[in-house]
Amino acid sequence: ERMSCSGSPRHRTPTATRDRSGRRNILRSLLSLRFSLREYGLCMSALLLFCLASLLCQWNGGPPGILLELRHYLGESTFADDHGPYPPRVLPFPSQVVYNRVGKCGSRTVVLLLRVLAERHQFTLVSSDIHNKTRLTKHEQVALMRNISNIPKPFLFTRHVHFLNFSRFTIEQPVYINIIRDPISRFLSNYFFRRFGDWRGEQNHLIRTPGMKDFERYLDINVCILENYPECSNPRLFYIIPYFCGQHPQCREPGTWALERAKKNVLENYLLVGILEELEDVLLLLERLLPHFFSNVLTIYKSPEYRKLGNMTGTVKKHTPTLRALQVLYQRMKYEYDFYYFIRDQFHLMKKKIGLKSTVPSAPQPSFLLNLPQGTEDTLLEEELEEDEDLEDAHSWLVQP
């Protein structure tokens, strides 16, 4: 006798249960696949975003705003925060060095050393003979930077040229080095060198200034300064800062803008800027920072053979102006002196970090030039200056070579 199923409970077979379970698994897989594709798309979008940001960073010479915002959003955590300290870093030794040497700041002395060092240490030295073209057009800048980048490495390139910003044109930025000196001392050396040359006896002053008339060649430097001849007044006195400020037209105008930009470039692009008054310490630091270029440089510098060559580069017929003329010069060169003291402080800080204990005393700022009473040239006769020992001592801050 058959039993009716209408009033009895349903019974699920094993086959039905497996079918439902299979459908659920397929649904989960599809959902999982959908989320995986979404996450994959997000990852690829983020990668594309960072690639584009990297290109923008290179074109603009610095990180774009979007990267700065992302860094702020993500926080300032680093790898070391999560994984402990990094392994010890090895000091990198750059293989591309540019020495955009400043005129009359010991550059011929250093170039003579570099010629000996290049032969000993087998690096490429390219020393340009162009002395009178420090400012370049954009086309000339790019051409020069590409030529520099193609020099066989390791290389050291040197030329009288204002700072070149390689990264602005997406060219690999080399390491810069340089040396400057007290601005008045540099000016005096240049003034007399253009007229009378040096001890090499090559008549190079006649070659450099063939058009100079006799009245200009023998012009008394005090007259040049106190009567505002172009050679002894701005903008020609604004000389050192443009070498570090760069190729921008405003870099040639004496003022705060060029001064601050020059300081910024020094901090960001120069491995070392030394001062000529402490040349031996400069050479020691260069040997420590760039050993594959400057190893044993001080030994060579102190050798009798080199001394014989180096002594020939001193300017002849140079003498110190009156204190009145020096005071006028110092006031005209206030931006140059601001930069010089900044460089001197940075150089001394570098010596301290390296652990170099120098015996060279640091010359104080010559405040006597600022505090000298205003007067006429007649009130400061040369005979009176020669008899005053204090004033003779005051002149000792000038570097004579």
JSON list of N, CA and C in Angstrom, two decimals, residues 330-357:
[
{"chain": "A", "resi": 330, "resn": "TYR", "atom": "N", "xyz": [85.58, 97.14, 0.36]},
{"chain": "A", "resi": 330, "resn": "TYR", "atom": "CA", "xyz": [84.88, 96.22, 1.26]},
{"chain": "A", "resi": 330, "resn": "TYR", "atom": "C", "xyz": [83.38, 96.50, 1.29]},
{"chain": "A", "resi": 331, "resn": "GLN", "atom": "N", "xyz": [83.02, 97.76, 1.27]},
{"chain": "A", "resi": 331, "resn": "GLN", "atom": "CA", "xyz": [81.60, 98.12, 1.28]},
{"chain": "A", "resi": 331, "resn": "GLN", "atom": "C", "xyz": [80.93, 97.76, -0.03]},
{"chain": "A", "resi": 332, "resn": "ARG", "atom": "N", "xyz": [81.65, 97.90, -1.13]},
{"chain": "A", "resi": 332, "resn": "ARG", "atom": "CA", "xyz": [81.09, 97.54, -2.43]},
{"chain": "A", "resi": 332, "resn": "ARG", "atom": "C", "xyz": [80.92, 96.03, -2.59]},
{"chain": "A", "resi": 333, "resn": "MET", "atom": "N", "xyz": [81.72, 95.26, -1.87]},
{"chain": "A", "resi": 333, "resn": "MET", "atom": "CA", "xyz": [81.74, 93.81, -2.03]},
{"chain": "A", "resi": 333, "resn": "MET", "atom": "C", "xyz": [81.05, 93.10, -0.87]},
{"chain": "A", "resi": 334, "resn": "LYS", "atom": "N", "xyz": [80.02, 93.72, -0.32]},
{"chain": "A", "resi": 334, "resn": "LYS", "atom": "CA", "xyz": [79.38, 93.16, 0.88]},
{"chain": "A", "resi": 334, "resn": "LYS", "atom": "C", "xyz": [78.76, 91.80, 0.59]},
{"chain": "A", "resi": 335, "resn": "TYR", "atom": "N", "xyz": [78.18, 91.60, -0.60]},
{"chain": "A", "resi": 335, "resn": "TYR", "atom": "CA", "xyz": [77.59, 90.30, -0.91]},
{"chain": "A", "resi": 335, "resn": "TYR", "atom": "C", "xyz": [78.68, 89.24, -1.10]},
{"chain": "A", "resi": 336, "resn": "GLU", "atom": "N", "xyz": [79.78, 89.64, -1.72]},
{"chain": "A", "resi": 336, "resn": "GLU", "atom": "CA", "xyz": [80.89, 88.72, -1.90]},
{"chain": "A", "resi": 336, "resn": "GLU", "atom": "C", "xyz": [81.44, 88.26, -0.55]},
{"chain": "A", "resi": 337, "resn": "TYR", "atom": "N", "xyz": [81.51, 89.20, 0.40]},
{"chain": "A", "resi": 337, "resn": "TYR", "atom": "CA", "xyz": [82.02, 88.83, 1.71]},
{"chain": "A", "resi": 337, "resn": "TYR", "atom": "C", "xyz": [81.02, 87.98, 2.49]},
{"chain": "A", "resi": 338, "resn": "ASP", "atom": "N", "xyz": [79.74, 88.23, 2.33]},
{"chain": "A", "resi": 338, "resn": "ASP", "atom": "CA", "xyz": [78.74, 87.37, 2.96]},
{"chain": "A", "resi": 338, "resn": "ASP", "atom": "C", "xyz": [78.92, 85.94, 2.48]},
{"chain": "A", "resi": 339, "resn": "PHE", "atom": "N", "xyz": [79.11, 85.77, 1.18]},
{"chain": "A", "resi": 339, "resn": "PHE", "atom": "CA", "xyz": [79.29, 84.44, 0.61]},
{"chain": "A", "resi": 339, "resn": "PHE", "atom": "C", "xyz": [80.62, 83.83, 1.08]},
{"chain": "A", "resi": 340, "resn": "TYR", "atom": "N", "xyz": [81.66, 84.63, 1.11]},
{"chain": "A", "resi": 340, "resn": "TYR", "atom": "CA", "xyz": [82.98, 84.12, 1.52]},
{"chain": "A", "resi": 340, "resn": "TYR", "atom": "C", "xyz": [82.94, 83.60, 2.96]},
{"chain": "A", "resi": 341, "resn": "TYR", "atom": "N", "xyz": [82.31, 84.32, 3.87]},
{"chain": "A", "resi": 341, "resn": "TYR", "atom": "CA", "xyz": [82.24, 83.88, 5.26]},
{"chain": "A", "resi": 341, "resn": "TYR", "atom": "C", "xyz": [81.35, 82.65, 5.40]},
{"chain": "A", "resi": 342, "resn": "PHE", "atom": "N", "xyz": [80.31, 82.57, 4.58]},
{"chain": "A", "resi": 342, "resn": "PHE", "atom": "CA", "xyz": [79.49, 81.36, 4.56]},
{"chain": "A", "resi": 342, "resn": "PHE", "atom": "C", "xyz": [80.32, 80.15, 4.14]},
{"chain": "A", "resi": 343, "resn": "ILE", "atom": "N", "xyz": [81.10, 80.30, 3.09]},
{"chain": "A", "resi": 343, "resn": "ILE", "atom": "CA", "xyz": [81.94, 79.19, 2.61]},
{"chain": "A", "resi": 343, "resn": "ILE", "atom": "C", "xyz": [82.99, 78.83, 3.65]},
{"chain": "A", "resi": 344, "resn": "ARG", "atom": "N", "xyz": [83.57, 79.83, 4.28]},
{"chain": "A", "resi": 344, "resn": "ARG", "atom": "CA", "xyz": [84.60, 79.56, 5.30]},
{"chain": "A", "resi": 344, "resn": "ARG", "atom": "C", "xyz": [84.01, 78.79, 6.47]},
{"chain": "A", "resi": 345, "resn": "ASP", "atom": "N", "xyz": [82.80, 79.15, 6.89]},
{"chain": "A", "resi": 345, "resn": "ASP", "atom": "CA", "xyz": [82.16, 78.42, 7.98]},
{"chain": "A", "resi": 345, "resn": "ASP", "atom": "C", "xyz": [81.85, 76.99, 7.58]},
{"chain": "A", "resi": 346, "resn": "GLN", "atom": "N", "xyz": [81.36, 76.79, 6.35]},
{"chain": "A", "resi": 346, "resn": "GLN", "atom": "CA", "xyz": [81.06, 75.44, 5.87]},
{"chain": "A", "resi": 346, "resn": "GLN", "atom": "C", "xyz": [82.33, 74.60, 5.77]},
{"chain": "A", "resi": 347, "resn": "PHE", "atom": "N", "xyz": [83.40, 75.23, 5.33]},
{"chain": "A", "resi": 347, "resn": "PHE", "atom": "CA", "xyz": [84.68, 74.52, 5.20]},
{"chain": "A", "resi": 347, "resn": "PHE", "atom": "C", "xyz": [85.20, 74.09, 6.57]},
{"chain": "A", "resi": 348, "resn": "HIS", "atom": "N", "xyz": [85.11, 74.97, 7.54]},
{"chain": "A", "resi": 348, "resn": "HIS", "atom": "CA", "xyz": [85.57, 74.62, 8.90]},
{"chain": "A", "resi": 348, "resn": "HIS", "atom": "C", "xyz": [84.68, 73.54, 9.51]},
{"chain": "A", "resi": 349, "resn": "LEU", "atom": "N", "xyz": [83.38, 73.58, 9.20]},
{"chain": "A", "resi": 349, "resn": "LEU", "atom": "CA", "xyz": [82.49, 72.53, 9.69]},
{"chain": "A", "resi": 349, "resn": "LEU", "atom": "C", "xyz": [82.86, 71.18, 9.08]},
{"chain": "A", "resi": 350, "resn": "MET", "atom": "N", "xyz": [83.20, 71.17, 7.80]},
{"chain": "A", "resi": 350, "resn": "MET", "atom": "CA", "xyz": [83.63, 69.93, 7.15]},
{"chain": "A", "resi": 350, "resn": "MET", "atom": "C", "xyz": [84.91, 69.40, 7.79]},
{"chain": "A", "resi": 351, "resn": "LYS", "atom": "N", "xyz": [85.84, 70.29, 8.07]},
{"chain": "A", "resi": 351, "resn": "LYS", "atom": "CA", "xyz": [87.09, 69.84, 8.73]},
{"chain": "A", "resi": 351, "resn": "LYS", "atom": "C", "xyz": [86.79, 69.22, 10.08]},
{"chain": "A", "resi": 352, "resn": "LYS", "atom": "N", "xyz": [85.86, 69.81, 10.80]},
{"chain": "A", "resi": 352, "resn": "LYS", "atom": "CA", "xyz": [85.50, 69.28, 12.12]},
{"chain": "A", "resi": 352, "resn": "LYS", "atom": "C", "xyz": [84.86, 67.90, 12.00]},
{"chain": "A", "resi": 353, "resn": "LYS", "atom": "N", "xyz": [83.97, 67.72, 11.00]},
{"chain": "A", "resi": 353, "resn": "LYS", "atom": "CA", "xyz": [83.31, 66.43, 10.81]},
{"chain": "A", "resi": 353, "resn": "LYS", "atom": "C", "xyz": [84.30, 65.35, 10.42]},
{"chain": "A", "resi": 354, "resn": "ILE", "atom": "N", "xyz": [85.26, 65.71, 9.59]},
{"chain": "A", "resi": 354, "resn": "ILE", "atom": "CA", "xyz": [86.26, 64.74, 9.13]},
{"chain": "A", "resi": 354, "resn": "ILE", "atom": "C", "xyz": [87.26, 64.43, 10.24]},
{"chain": "A", "resi": 355, "resn": "GLY", "atom": "N", "xyz": [87.40, 65.35, 11.19]},
{"chain": "A", "resi": 355, "resn": "GLY", "atom": "CA", "xyz": [88.36, 65.15, 12.27]},
{"chain": "A", "resi": 355, "resn": "GLY", "atom": "C", "xyz": [89.72, 65.74, 11.97]},
{"chain": "A", "resi": 356, "resn": "LEU", "atom": "N", "xyz": [89.75, 66.73, 11.07]},
{"chain": "A", "resi": 356, "resn": "LEU", "atom": "CA", "xyz": [91.01, 67.36, 10.70]},
{"chain": "A", "resi": 356, "resn": "LEU", "atom": "C", "xyz": [91.28, 68.53, 11.65]},
{"chain": "A", "resi": 357, "resn": "LYS", "atom": "N", "xyz": [92.35, 68.43, 12.40]},
{"chain": "A", "resi": 357, "resn": "LYS", "atom": "CA", "xyz": [92.74, 69.49, 13.32]},
{"chain": "A", "resi": 357, "resn": "LYS", "atom": "C", "xyz": [93.83, 70.32, 12.66]}
]
